mmCIF file of C-alpha atoms in Angstrom:
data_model
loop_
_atom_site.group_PDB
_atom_site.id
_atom_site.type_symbol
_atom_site.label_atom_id
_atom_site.label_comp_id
_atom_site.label_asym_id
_atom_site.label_seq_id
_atom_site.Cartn_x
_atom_site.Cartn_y
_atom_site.Cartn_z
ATOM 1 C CA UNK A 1 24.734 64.014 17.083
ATOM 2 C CA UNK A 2 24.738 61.479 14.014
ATOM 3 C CA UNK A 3 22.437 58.609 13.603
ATOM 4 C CA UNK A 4 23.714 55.599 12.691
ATOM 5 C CA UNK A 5 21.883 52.730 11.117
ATOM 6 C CA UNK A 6 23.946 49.644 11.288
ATOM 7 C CA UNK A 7 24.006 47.862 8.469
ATOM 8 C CA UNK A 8 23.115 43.889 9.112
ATOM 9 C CA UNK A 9 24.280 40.859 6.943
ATOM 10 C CA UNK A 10 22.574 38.001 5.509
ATOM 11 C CA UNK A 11 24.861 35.735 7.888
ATOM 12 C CA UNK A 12 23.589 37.594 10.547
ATOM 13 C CA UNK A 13 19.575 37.340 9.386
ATOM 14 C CA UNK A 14 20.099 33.648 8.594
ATOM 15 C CA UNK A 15 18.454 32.268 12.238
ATOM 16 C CA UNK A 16 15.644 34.733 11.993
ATOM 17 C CA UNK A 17 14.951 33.428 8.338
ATOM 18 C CA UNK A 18 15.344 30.032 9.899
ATOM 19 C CA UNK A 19 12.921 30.559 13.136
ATOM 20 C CA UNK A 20 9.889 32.308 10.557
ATOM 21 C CA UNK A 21 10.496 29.126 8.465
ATOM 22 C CA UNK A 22 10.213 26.577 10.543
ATOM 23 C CA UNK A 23 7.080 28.531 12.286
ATOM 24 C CA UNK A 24 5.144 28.598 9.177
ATOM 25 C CA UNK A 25 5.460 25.354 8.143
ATOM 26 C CA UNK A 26 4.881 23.826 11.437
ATOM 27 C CA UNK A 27 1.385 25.592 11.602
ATOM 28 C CA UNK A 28 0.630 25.438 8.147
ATOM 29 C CA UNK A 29 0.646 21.092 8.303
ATOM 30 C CA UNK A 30 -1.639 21.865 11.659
ATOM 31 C CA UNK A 31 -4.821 23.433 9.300
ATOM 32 C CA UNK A 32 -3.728 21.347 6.001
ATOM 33 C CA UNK A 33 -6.527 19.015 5.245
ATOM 34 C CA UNK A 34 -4.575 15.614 3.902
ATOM 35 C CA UNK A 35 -7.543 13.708 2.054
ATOM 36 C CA UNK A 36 -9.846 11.196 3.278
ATOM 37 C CA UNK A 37 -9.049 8.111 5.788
ATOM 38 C CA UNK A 38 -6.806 5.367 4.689
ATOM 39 C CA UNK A 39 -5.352 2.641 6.638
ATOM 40 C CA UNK A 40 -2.806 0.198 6.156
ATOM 41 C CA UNK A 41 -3.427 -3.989 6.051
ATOM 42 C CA UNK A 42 -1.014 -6.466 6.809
ATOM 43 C CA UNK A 43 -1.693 -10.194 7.655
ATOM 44 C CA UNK A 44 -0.584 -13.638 6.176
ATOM 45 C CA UNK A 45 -2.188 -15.825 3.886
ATOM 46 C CA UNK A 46 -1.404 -19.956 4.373
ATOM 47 C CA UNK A 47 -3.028 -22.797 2.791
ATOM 48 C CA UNK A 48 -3.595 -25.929 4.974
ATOM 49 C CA UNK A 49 -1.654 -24.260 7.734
ATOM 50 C CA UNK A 50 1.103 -23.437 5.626
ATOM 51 C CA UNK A 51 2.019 -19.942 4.631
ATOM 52 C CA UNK A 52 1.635 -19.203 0.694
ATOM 53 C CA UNK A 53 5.357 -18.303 -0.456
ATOM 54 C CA UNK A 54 4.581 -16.926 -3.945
ATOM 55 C CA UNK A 55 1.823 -15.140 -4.793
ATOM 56 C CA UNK A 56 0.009 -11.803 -4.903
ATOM 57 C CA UNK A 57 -2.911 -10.592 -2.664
ATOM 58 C CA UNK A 58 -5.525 -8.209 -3.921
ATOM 59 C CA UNK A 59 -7.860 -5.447 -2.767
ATOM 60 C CA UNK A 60 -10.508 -3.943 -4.490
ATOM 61 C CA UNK A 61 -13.613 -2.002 -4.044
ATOM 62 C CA UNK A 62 -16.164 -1.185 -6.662
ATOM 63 C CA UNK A 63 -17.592 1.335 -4.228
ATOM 64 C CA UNK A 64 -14.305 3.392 -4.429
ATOM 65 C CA UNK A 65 -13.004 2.263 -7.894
ATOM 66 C CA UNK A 66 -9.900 1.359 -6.777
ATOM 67 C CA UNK A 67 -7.324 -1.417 -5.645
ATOM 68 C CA UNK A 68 -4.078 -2.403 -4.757
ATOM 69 C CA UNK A 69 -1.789 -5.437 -5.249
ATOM 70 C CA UNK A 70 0.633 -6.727 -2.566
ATOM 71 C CA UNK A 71 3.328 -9.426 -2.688
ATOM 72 C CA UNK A 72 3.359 -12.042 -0.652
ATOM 73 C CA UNK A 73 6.812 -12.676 1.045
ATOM 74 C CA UNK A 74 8.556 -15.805 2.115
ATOM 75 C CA UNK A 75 6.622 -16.248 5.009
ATOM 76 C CA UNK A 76 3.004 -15.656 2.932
ATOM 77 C CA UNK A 77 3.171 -12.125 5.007
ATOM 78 C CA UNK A 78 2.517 -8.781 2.992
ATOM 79 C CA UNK A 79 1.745 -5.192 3.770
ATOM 80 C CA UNK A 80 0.046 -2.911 1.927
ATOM 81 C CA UNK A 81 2.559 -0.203 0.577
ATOM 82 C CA UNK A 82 0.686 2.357 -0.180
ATOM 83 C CA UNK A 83 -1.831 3.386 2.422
ATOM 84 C CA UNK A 84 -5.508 2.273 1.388
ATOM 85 C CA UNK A 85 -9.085 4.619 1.251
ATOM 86 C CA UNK A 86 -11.025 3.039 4.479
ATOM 87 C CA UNK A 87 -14.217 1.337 3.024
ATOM 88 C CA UNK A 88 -15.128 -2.386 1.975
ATOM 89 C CA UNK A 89 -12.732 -4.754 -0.193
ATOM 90 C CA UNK A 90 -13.146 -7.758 -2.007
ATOM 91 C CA UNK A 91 -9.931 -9.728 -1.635
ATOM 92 C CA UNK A 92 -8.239 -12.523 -4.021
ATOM 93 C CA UNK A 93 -5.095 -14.631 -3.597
ATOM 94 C CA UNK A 94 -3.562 -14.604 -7.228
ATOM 95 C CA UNK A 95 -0.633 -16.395 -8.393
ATOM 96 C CA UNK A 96 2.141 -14.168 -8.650
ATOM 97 C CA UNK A 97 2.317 -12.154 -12.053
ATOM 98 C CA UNK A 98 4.783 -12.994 -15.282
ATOM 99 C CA UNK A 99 5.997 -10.697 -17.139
ATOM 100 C CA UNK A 100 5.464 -10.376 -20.952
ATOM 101 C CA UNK A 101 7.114 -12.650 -23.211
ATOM 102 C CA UNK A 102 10.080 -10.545 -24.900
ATOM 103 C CA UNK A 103 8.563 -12.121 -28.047
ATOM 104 C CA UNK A 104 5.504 -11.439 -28.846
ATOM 105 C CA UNK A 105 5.158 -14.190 -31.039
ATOM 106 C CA UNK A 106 5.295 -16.280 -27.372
ATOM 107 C CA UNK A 107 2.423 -17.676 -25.998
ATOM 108 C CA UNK A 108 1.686 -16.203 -22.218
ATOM 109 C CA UNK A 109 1.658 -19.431 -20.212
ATOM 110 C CA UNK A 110 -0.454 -18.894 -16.831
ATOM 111 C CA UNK A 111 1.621 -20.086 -13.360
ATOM 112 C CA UNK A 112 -0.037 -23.093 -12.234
ATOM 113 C CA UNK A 113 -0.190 -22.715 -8.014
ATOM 114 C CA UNK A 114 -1.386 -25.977 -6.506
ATOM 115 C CA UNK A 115 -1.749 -23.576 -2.884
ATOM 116 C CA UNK A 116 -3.855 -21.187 -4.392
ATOM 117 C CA UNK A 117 -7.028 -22.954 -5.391
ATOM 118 C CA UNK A 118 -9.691 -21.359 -7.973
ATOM 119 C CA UNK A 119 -12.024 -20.491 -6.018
ATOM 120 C CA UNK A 120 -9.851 -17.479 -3.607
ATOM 121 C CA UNK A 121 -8.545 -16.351 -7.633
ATOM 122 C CA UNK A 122 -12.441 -15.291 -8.653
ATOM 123 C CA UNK A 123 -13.545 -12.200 -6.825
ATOM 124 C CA UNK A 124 -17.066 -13.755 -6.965
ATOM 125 C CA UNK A 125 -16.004 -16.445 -5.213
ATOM 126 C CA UNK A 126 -13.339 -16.093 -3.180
ATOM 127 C CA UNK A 127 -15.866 -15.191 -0.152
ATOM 128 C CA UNK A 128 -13.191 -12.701 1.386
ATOM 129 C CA UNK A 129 -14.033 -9.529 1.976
ATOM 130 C CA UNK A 130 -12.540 -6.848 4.975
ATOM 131 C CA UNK A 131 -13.527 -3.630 5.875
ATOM 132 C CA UNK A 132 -10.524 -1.082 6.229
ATOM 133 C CA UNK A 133 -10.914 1.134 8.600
ATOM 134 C CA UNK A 134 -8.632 4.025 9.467
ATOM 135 C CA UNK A 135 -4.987 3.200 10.853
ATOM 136 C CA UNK A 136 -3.411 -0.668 10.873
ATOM 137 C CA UNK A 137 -5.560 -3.262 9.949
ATOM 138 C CA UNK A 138 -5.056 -6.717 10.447
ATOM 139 C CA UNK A 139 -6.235 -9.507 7.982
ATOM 140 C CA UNK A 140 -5.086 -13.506 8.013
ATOM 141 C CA UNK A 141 -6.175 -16.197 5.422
ATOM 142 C CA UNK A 142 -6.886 -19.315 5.941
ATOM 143 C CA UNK A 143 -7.267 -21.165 2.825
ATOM 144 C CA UNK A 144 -8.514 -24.384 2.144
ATOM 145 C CA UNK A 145 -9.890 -26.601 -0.897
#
């Protein structure tokens, strides 16, 4: 009596390879840690009742030392990105950002936004602040003079 050992391909291996795969990277993302809490913000920002069509809003924490920047679409909506570290933000309406002159020689000539008054450009005076917590997070401005 001979003994055989049959010989298998790759082709045949291929689904096994597959099935150990997929196992170990389906448990491995159940134990994988994936940093601390963010959440996401999204609101609209309107002056006088109407929405603010060009601009940028801002968030920013000295506790964290960090921030982001959002643009503000044509309905004064935005959405932050980039998911945010939960904790408490100062928030400013800015006027949307220029880019650099091409010349240098140029002088950098600041947007002028009559529905964006001073006081929400100042972080020390805007008065807005919002605590993100983990998950969607909704935040509306009302600004006024």
């Amino acid at each position: 009596m001979t003994n055989t050992i049959s010989t298998r391909t790759w082709r045949d291996l291929i689904p096994c390879v597959l099935f150990v795969a997929a196992t170990y990277v389906g448990a491995s993302g159940c134990n994988a840690t994936s940093g601390p809490p963010t959440g996401v913000v999204q609101g609209q920002v309107t002056f006088d009742g109407k929405p603010v069509t060009n601009g940028d809003i801002t968030f920013y924490s000295g506790e964290l030392g960090s921030g982001i920047s959002e643009a503000l679409d044509a309905d004064g909506k935005y959405v932050t990105q980039t998911p945010i570290r939960t904790g408490s933000y100062t928030v400013t309406i800015l006027p949307p950002s220029q880019p650099p002159p091409e010349d240098p020689r140029q002088l950098i000539v600041r947007v002028v936004s009559k529905d964006i008054p001073a006081k929400y450009r100042d972080p020390k005076k805007s008065g807005l602040r919002i605590d993100v917590r983990e998950g969607d997070n909704s935040f509306d401005i009302e600004m006024s003079e």
